[in-house]
Coordinates of C-alpha atoms and ligand atoms in Angstrom, one line a residue:
M27 CA 94.2 85.6 81.3
K28 CA 93.4 85.3 85.0
A29 CA 95.6 87.4 87.4
V30 CA 95.5 88.7 90.9
R31 CA 95.8 92.5 90.8
F32 CA 95.3 95.4 93.0
H33 CA 93.9 98.7 91.8
H34 CA 95.0 100.7 94.9
Y35 CA 97.1 100.1 98.0
G36 CA 95.7 98.5 101.0
G37 CA 95.1 95.3 103.0
V38 CA 94.7 91.8 101.6
E39 CA 91.1 92.7 100.5
V40 CA 92.5 94.8 97.6
L41 CA 93.8 91.7 95.9
K42 CA 91.4 90.8 93.1
Y43 CA 91.4 87.6 91.1
E44 CA 90.2 88.9 87.7
D45 CA 90.6 89.0 84.0
A46 CA 93.7 90.9 82.8
P47 CA 95.2 91.4 79.4
E48 CA 97.9 88.9 78.4
P49 CA 101.4 90.5 78.6
R50 CA 102.8 92.0 75.4
V51 CA 106.0 90.1 74.4
N52 CA 108.7 92.5 73.1
P53 CA 111.5 91.3 70.8
G54 CA 114.1 89.5 73.0
E55 CA 111.5 88.5 75.5
V56 CA 110.1 85.1 76.4
L57 CA 106.5 84.5 77.3
V58 CA 106.2 82.1 80.3
K59 CA 103.1 80.2 81.3
V60 CA 103.3 80.5 85.1
K61 CA 103.1 77.1 86.9
A62 CA 104.2 78.4 90.3
C63 CA 105.0 81.7 92.0
A64 CA 106.4 82.0 95.5
L65 CA 105.4 84.8 97.9
N66 CA 107.9 87.2 99.4
H67 CA 107.4 89.9 102.1
L68 CA 108.1 92.3 99.3
D69 CA 104.7 91.4 97.7
I70 CA 103.0 92.6 100.9
W71 CA 105.0 95.9 101.2
L72 CA 104.2 96.6 97.5
R73 CA 100.5 96.0 98.1
Q74 CA 100.6 98.2 101.2
G75 CA 102.4 101.0 99.3
L76 CA 105.3 101.0 101.7
T77 CA 108.2 100.7 99.3
G78 CA 108.4 104.3 98.1
W79 CA 108.1 103.2 94.5
S80 CA 105.2 104.5 92.5
L81 CA 103.6 101.4 90.9
S82 CA 101.5 101.2 87.8
M83 CA 97.9 100.3 88.5
P84 CA 96.3 97.9 88.4
H85 CA 99.4 96.0 89.5
I86 CA 100.5 92.4 89.5
V87 CA 103.2 91.4 92.1
G88 CA 105.2 88.2 92.3
S89 CA 109.0 88.0 91.9
D90 CA 109.7 84.2 92.1
I91 CA 108.4 82.5 89.0
A92 CA 108.7 79.1 87.4
G93 CA 106.8 77.8 84.4
E94 CA 106.9 76.7 80.8
V95 CA 107.9 78.8 77.8
A96 CA 104.8 79.6 75.8
E97 CA 104.0 81.1 72.3
P98 CA 104.7 83.6 70.9
T99 CA 108.3 83.3 71.9
S100 CA 110.9 83.9 69.1
P101 CA 113.4 81.0 68.6
A102 CA 116.0 83.8 68.5
T103 CA 115.7 83.9 72.3
G104 CA 117.2 80.4 72.5
F105 CA 114.0 79.0 74.1
R106 CA 111.3 76.8 72.7
P107 CA 107.7 76.3 73.7
A108 CA 107.3 73.9 76.7
D109 CA 110.9 74.4 78.0
R110 CA 110.8 74.2 81.8
V111 CA 112.2 77.4 83.2
L112 CA 112.5 79.6 86.2
L113 CA 113.1 83.4 86.2
A114 CA 115.9 85.3 87.8
P115 CA 113.9 87.8 89.8
G116 CA 116.1 90.8 89.2
I117 CA 115.9 92.7 85.9
S118 CA 118.9 95.0 85.0
C119 CA 120.0 96.8 81.8
G120 CA 122.8 94.2 81.1
R121 CA 125.2 96.8 79.6
C122 CA 126.3 99.2 82.3
A123 CA 129.5 98.9 84.4
A124 CA 127.6 97.4 87.4
C125 CA 126.0 94.8 85.2
F126 CA 129.2 93.8 83.6
H127 CA 130.8 93.4 87.0
G128 CA 128.0 91.1 88.0
L129 CA 126.6 93.6 90.5
D130 CA 123.1 93.6 89.0
S131 CA 121.4 95.1 92.0
A132 CA 123.6 98.2 91.7
C133 CA 122.4 98.8 88.1
R134 CA 120.6 102.2 87.8
A135 CA 117.8 100.4 85.9
Y136 CA 117.5 97.5 88.4
T137 CA 114.0 96.3 89.3
L138 CA 112.3 93.0 90.1
F139 CA 109.4 91.1 88.6
G140 CA 106.3 92.4 90.3
V141 CA 107.8 95.9 91.0
M142 CA 108.2 98.1 87.9
V143 CA 107.1 95.2 85.6
D144 CA 104.2 92.8 86.1
G145 CA 105.0 89.8 88.2
G146 CA 103.9 86.2 88.6
Y147 CA 100.5 86.4 90.3
A148 CA 99.1 85.6 86.8
E149 CA 98.8 82.9 84.2
Y150 CA 101.4 84.5 82.0
V151 CA 104.4 86.7 82.4
A152 CA 106.8 88.2 79.8
A153 CA 110.5 88.1 80.7
P154 CA 113.8 89.3 79.1
A155 CA 115.6 86.2 77.7
A156 CA 118.6 87.0 80.0
N157 CA 116.3 86.3 83.0
V158 CA 115.1 82.9 81.8
I159 CA 117.0 79.9 83.2
P160 CA 116.3 76.2 82.6
I161 CA 115.1 74.5 85.7
P162 CA 118.1 72.6 87.1
G163 CA 117.9 68.8 87.8
D164 CA 114.5 67.3 88.3
L165 CA 113.0 70.1 90.4
S166 CA 109.2 70.5 90.3
F167 CA 107.8 73.9 89.3
E168 CA 107.0 74.6 93.0
E169 CA 110.5 73.7 94.1
A170 CA 112.0 75.8 91.3
A171 CA 109.8 78.9 92.1
A172 CA 110.7 78.7 95.8
V173 CA 114.4 79.1 95.2
P174 CA 115.5 82.3 93.4
L175 CA 114.9 85.2 95.6
V176 CA 115.7 83.7 99.0
F177 CA 118.7 81.6 97.8
L178 CA 120.1 84.5 95.8
T179 CA 119.7 86.8 98.7
A180 CA 121.2 84.4 101.3
W181 CA 124.1 83.5 98.9
H182 CA 124.9 87.2 98.3
M183 CA 124.7 87.9 102.0
L184 CA 126.8 85.0 103.3
M185 CA 129.3 84.3 100.4
T186 CA 129.7 87.6 98.7
R187 CA 129.2 90.2 101.4
A188 CA 130.2 88.4 104.6
Q189 CA 132.8 86.3 103.0
L190 CA 131.8 83.3 105.1
K191 CA 134.6 80.8 105.7
P192 CA 134.4 77.1 106.4
G193 CA 133.9 76.2 110.1
E194 CA 132.8 79.7 111.3
D195 CA 130.0 80.2 113.8
V196 CA 126.9 81.8 112.2
L197 CA 123.8 83.2 113.9
V198 CA 120.8 82.9 111.7
I199 CA 117.9 85.2 112.7
G200 CA 114.4 84.4 111.6
A201 CA 115.2 80.8 110.8
G202 CA 111.6 80.1 109.8
S203 CA 111.6 82.5 106.9
G204 CA 112.5 81.5 103.4
V205 CA 115.7 83.4 103.5
G206 CA 116.6 82.0 107.0
S207 CA 116.0 78.4 105.9
A208 CA 118.2 79.1 102.9
A209 CA 121.0 80.6 105.1
I210 CA 121.0 77.6 107.4
Q211 CA 121.7 75.2 104.5
L212 CA 124.3 77.4 102.8
A213 CA 126.2 77.8 106.0
K214 CA 126.1 74.1 106.6
M215 CA 127.5 73.5 103.1
L216 CA 130.6 75.3 104.4
A217 CA 130.6 73.1 107.5
C218 CA 129.9 76.1 109.7
R219 CA 128.3 75.9 113.1
V220 CA 124.8 77.3 112.8
I221 CA 122.9 78.8 115.7
A222 CA 119.3 79.4 114.5
V223 CA 116.8 81.8 116.1
A224 CA 113.0 81.6 115.8
G225 CA 109.9 82.3 117.9
A226 CA 108.2 78.9 118.1
D227 CA 109.3 75.4 119.1
W228 CA 108.0 73.8 115.9
K229 CA 110.1 76.2 113.9
L230 CA 113.2 75.5 115.9
E231 CA 112.6 71.7 115.3
K232 CA 112.5 72.3 111.6
A233 CA 115.6 74.5 111.7
R234 CA 117.4 71.6 113.4
A235 CA 116.1 69.2 110.7
L236 CA 117.7 71.6 108.1
G237 CA 121.0 71.3 109.9
A238 CA 121.1 74.0 112.6
D239 CA 123.5 72.8 115.4
E240 CA 121.9 75.0 118.1
V241 CA 118.6 76.8 118.4
I242 CA 117.4 79.8 120.4
H243 CA 113.8 80.5 121.2
R244 CA 113.7 84.3 120.9
R245 CA 110.5 84.7 123.1
R246 CA 111.8 82.5 125.9
Q247 CA 115.5 83.1 125.8
S248 CA 117.9 86.1 125.5
I249 CA 119.6 85.8 122.1
A250 CA 122.8 87.5 123.3
D251 CA 123.0 85.5 126.5
E252 CA 122.6 82.2 124.7
V253 CA 125.1 83.1 122.0
R254 CA 127.6 84.0 124.8
R255 CA 127.0 80.7 126.4
L256 CA 127.2 78.6 123.3
T257 CA 130.4 80.3 122.1
G258 CA 132.2 80.3 125.4
K259 CA 131.8 84.2 125.6
R260 CA 133.5 84.6 122.2
G261 CA 130.5 85.6 120.0
V262 CA 129.8 84.5 116.5
D263 CA 131.8 85.3 113.4
V264 CA 128.8 86.1 111.3
V265 CA 125.3 87.3 112.1
F266 CA 122.7 86.8 109.3
E267 CA 120.0 89.3 109.9
H268 CA 116.8 90.5 108.2
V269 CA 114.4 91.5 111.0
G270 CA 115.8 94.9 112.0
A271 CA 115.0 97.0 115.1
A272 CA 113.5 94.2 117.3
V273 CA 116.7 92.2 117.3
W274 CA 119.4 94.7 116.4
E275 CA 121.1 95.2 119.8
A276 CA 121.0 91.4 120.5
C277 CA 122.6 90.8 117.1
F278 CA 125.3 93.4 117.5
E279 CA 126.1 92.1 121.0
S280 CA 126.4 88.6 119.7
L281 CA 129.3 89.4 117.3
A282 CA 132.8 88.2 118.1
T283 CA 135.8 90.5 117.8
Y284 CA 136.2 90.9 114.0
G285 CA 132.6 89.6 113.6
R286 CA 130.5 90.6 110.6
L287 CA 126.8 91.4 110.7
V288 CA 125.0 91.3 107.4
T289 CA 121.5 92.5 107.0
C290 CA 118.9 92.5 104.2
G291 CA 115.7 93.6 105.8
T292 CA 113.8 95.5 108.5
T293 CA 110.5 93.8 109.0
S294 CA 110.4 95.0 112.6
G295 CA 111.6 98.6 112.0
E296 CA 114.5 100.4 110.4
E297 CA 115.8 102.9 113.1
V298 CA 118.4 101.4 115.5
K299 CA 121.0 102.6 118.0
L300 CA 124.7 101.8 117.4
N301 CA 127.5 101.9 120.0
L302 CA 130.5 103.1 117.9
R303 CA 133.0 102.2 120.6
M304 CA 131.9 98.6 120.4
L305 CA 132.1 98.8 116.6
Y306 CA 135.7 100.0 116.4
G307 CA 137.0 98.5 119.6
R308 CA 135.9 95.0 118.6
Q309 CA 136.7 95.7 115.0
R310 CA 133.3 94.6 113.8
T311 CA 131.9 95.1 110.3
L312 CA 128.3 96.0 109.4
L313 CA 127.2 94.9 105.9
G314 CA 124.2 95.8 103.9
S315 CA 123.0 93.5 101.2
F316 CA 120.3 93.7 98.5
M317 CA 119.5 90.8 96.1
G318 CA 122.5 89.7 94.1
G319 CA 123.7 89.0 90.5
K320 CA 122.5 86.5 87.9
G321 CA 125.9 84.8 88.1
E322 CA 125.4 84.2 91.8
L323 CA 122.0 82.7 91.2
L324 CA 123.5 80.3 88.7
D325 CA 126.2 79.4 91.3
V326 CA 123.5 78.5 93.9
L327 CA 121.3 76.8 91.4
K328 CA 124.1 74.3 90.8
W329 CA 123.7 73.2 94.4
V330 CA 120.0 73.2 94.2
G331 CA 119.9 71.1 91.1
Q332 CA 122.0 68.5 92.8
R333 CA 119.7 68.7 95.8
K334 CA 122.5 69.6 98.2
V335 CA 120.3 72.5 99.3
K336 CA 116.6 72.7 98.9
A337 CA 113.9 75.3 99.1
V338 CA 111.6 74.6 102.0
I339 CA 108.0 74.7 100.9
D340 CA 105.4 75.5 103.6
S341 CA 102.2 75.4 101.5
V342 CA 100.7 75.9 98.0
F343 CA 97.6 77.9 97.4
P344 CA 95.5 78.3 94.1
L345 CA 96.2 81.7 92.5
A346 CA 92.6 82.7 93.3
E347 CA 93.4 82.4 97.0
A348 CA 96.4 84.8 96.9
A349 CA 94.8 86.9 99.7
A350 CA 94.6 83.9 102.0
A351 CA 98.3 83.1 101.2
Q352 CA 99.4 86.6 101.9
K353 CA 97.4 86.7 105.2
K354 CA 99.3 83.5 106.3
M355 CA 102.6 85.2 105.6
E356 CA 101.5 88.4 107.5
E357 CA 100.6 86.3 110.5
G358 CA 104.1 84.6 110.5
D359 CA 102.5 81.2 110.7
F360 CA 104.8 79.4 108.3
F361 CA 108.2 77.8 107.8
G362 CA 109.7 78.2 104.3
K363 CA 108.0 79.3 101.2
I364 CA 104.3 79.9 100.5
L365 CA 103.4 79.4 96.8
L366 CA 100.7 80.1 94.4
R367 CA 99.6 77.8 91.5
P368 CA 97.7 79.5 88.7
Ligands
ZN416 ZN1 123.0 97.8 84.2

């Protein structure tokens, strides 16, 4: 089969479109013919060797996958050839206490497609049957592939970790990213007031089109000052954050008393300062979040299948042009998901 692999860590030039062996399908696994695979920042960090995980080489990344069940797939898996499916990105053992509690990402064996197992930058991928989910509603393969990682992440952050309540004020950092565009829509489903932050006017317009009530241009405006103005000096109930050092202080300052800050990423750096007096005095909560459980993915897919929320698609590249797609992501010149089509 054709796949995009890298044989050593490096820049986009290490991505090679080449022949690779078809995946071995173990008992209990489903072979999926990949029709669409969405990019995530994780793909870039893996390629650069920045994750601390030691990857098998040559390596195939890609965690967000949709496609058709292919042969050989045993009927015992419950799937038949040509079934339209998407893959839950997180793989866990399925039989430890964390897994049984639905806390998949706390499983000791937890990994993602494209990390310790081959991912979706390829024509075929083998998946444990527990990860294979029928595509809900009439979603296209591209729409289906654009959903799992960002909507699962945003759902786990807002609903499970931050316990978002109807009508609360929510500050969404990085509104132009996949996870930001998912967060805006999920918060609006709970009739929250969303203040979206991005670094370009065209991104702020798109954020408004997705339902953001207020927008802040992070290059032209002070996030904390604008939040203070928009909330009558109160601050927001929830800050949805995944950028890290560059916005940390502004995010923390923007929290109301009893506000919760939930974070899932550090694209701009991971070391920050924290004023403990403002933490306890204002009774604020800091929450870390990482992926989520398959049950949560099924919850959010119900909304996606009814088109109450949608994955925002920026662009679709042929698989052979994976390097150009990743370059676009590195340059930040996108809104929503960038996809590959094998
Ligand atoms: Zn487990």
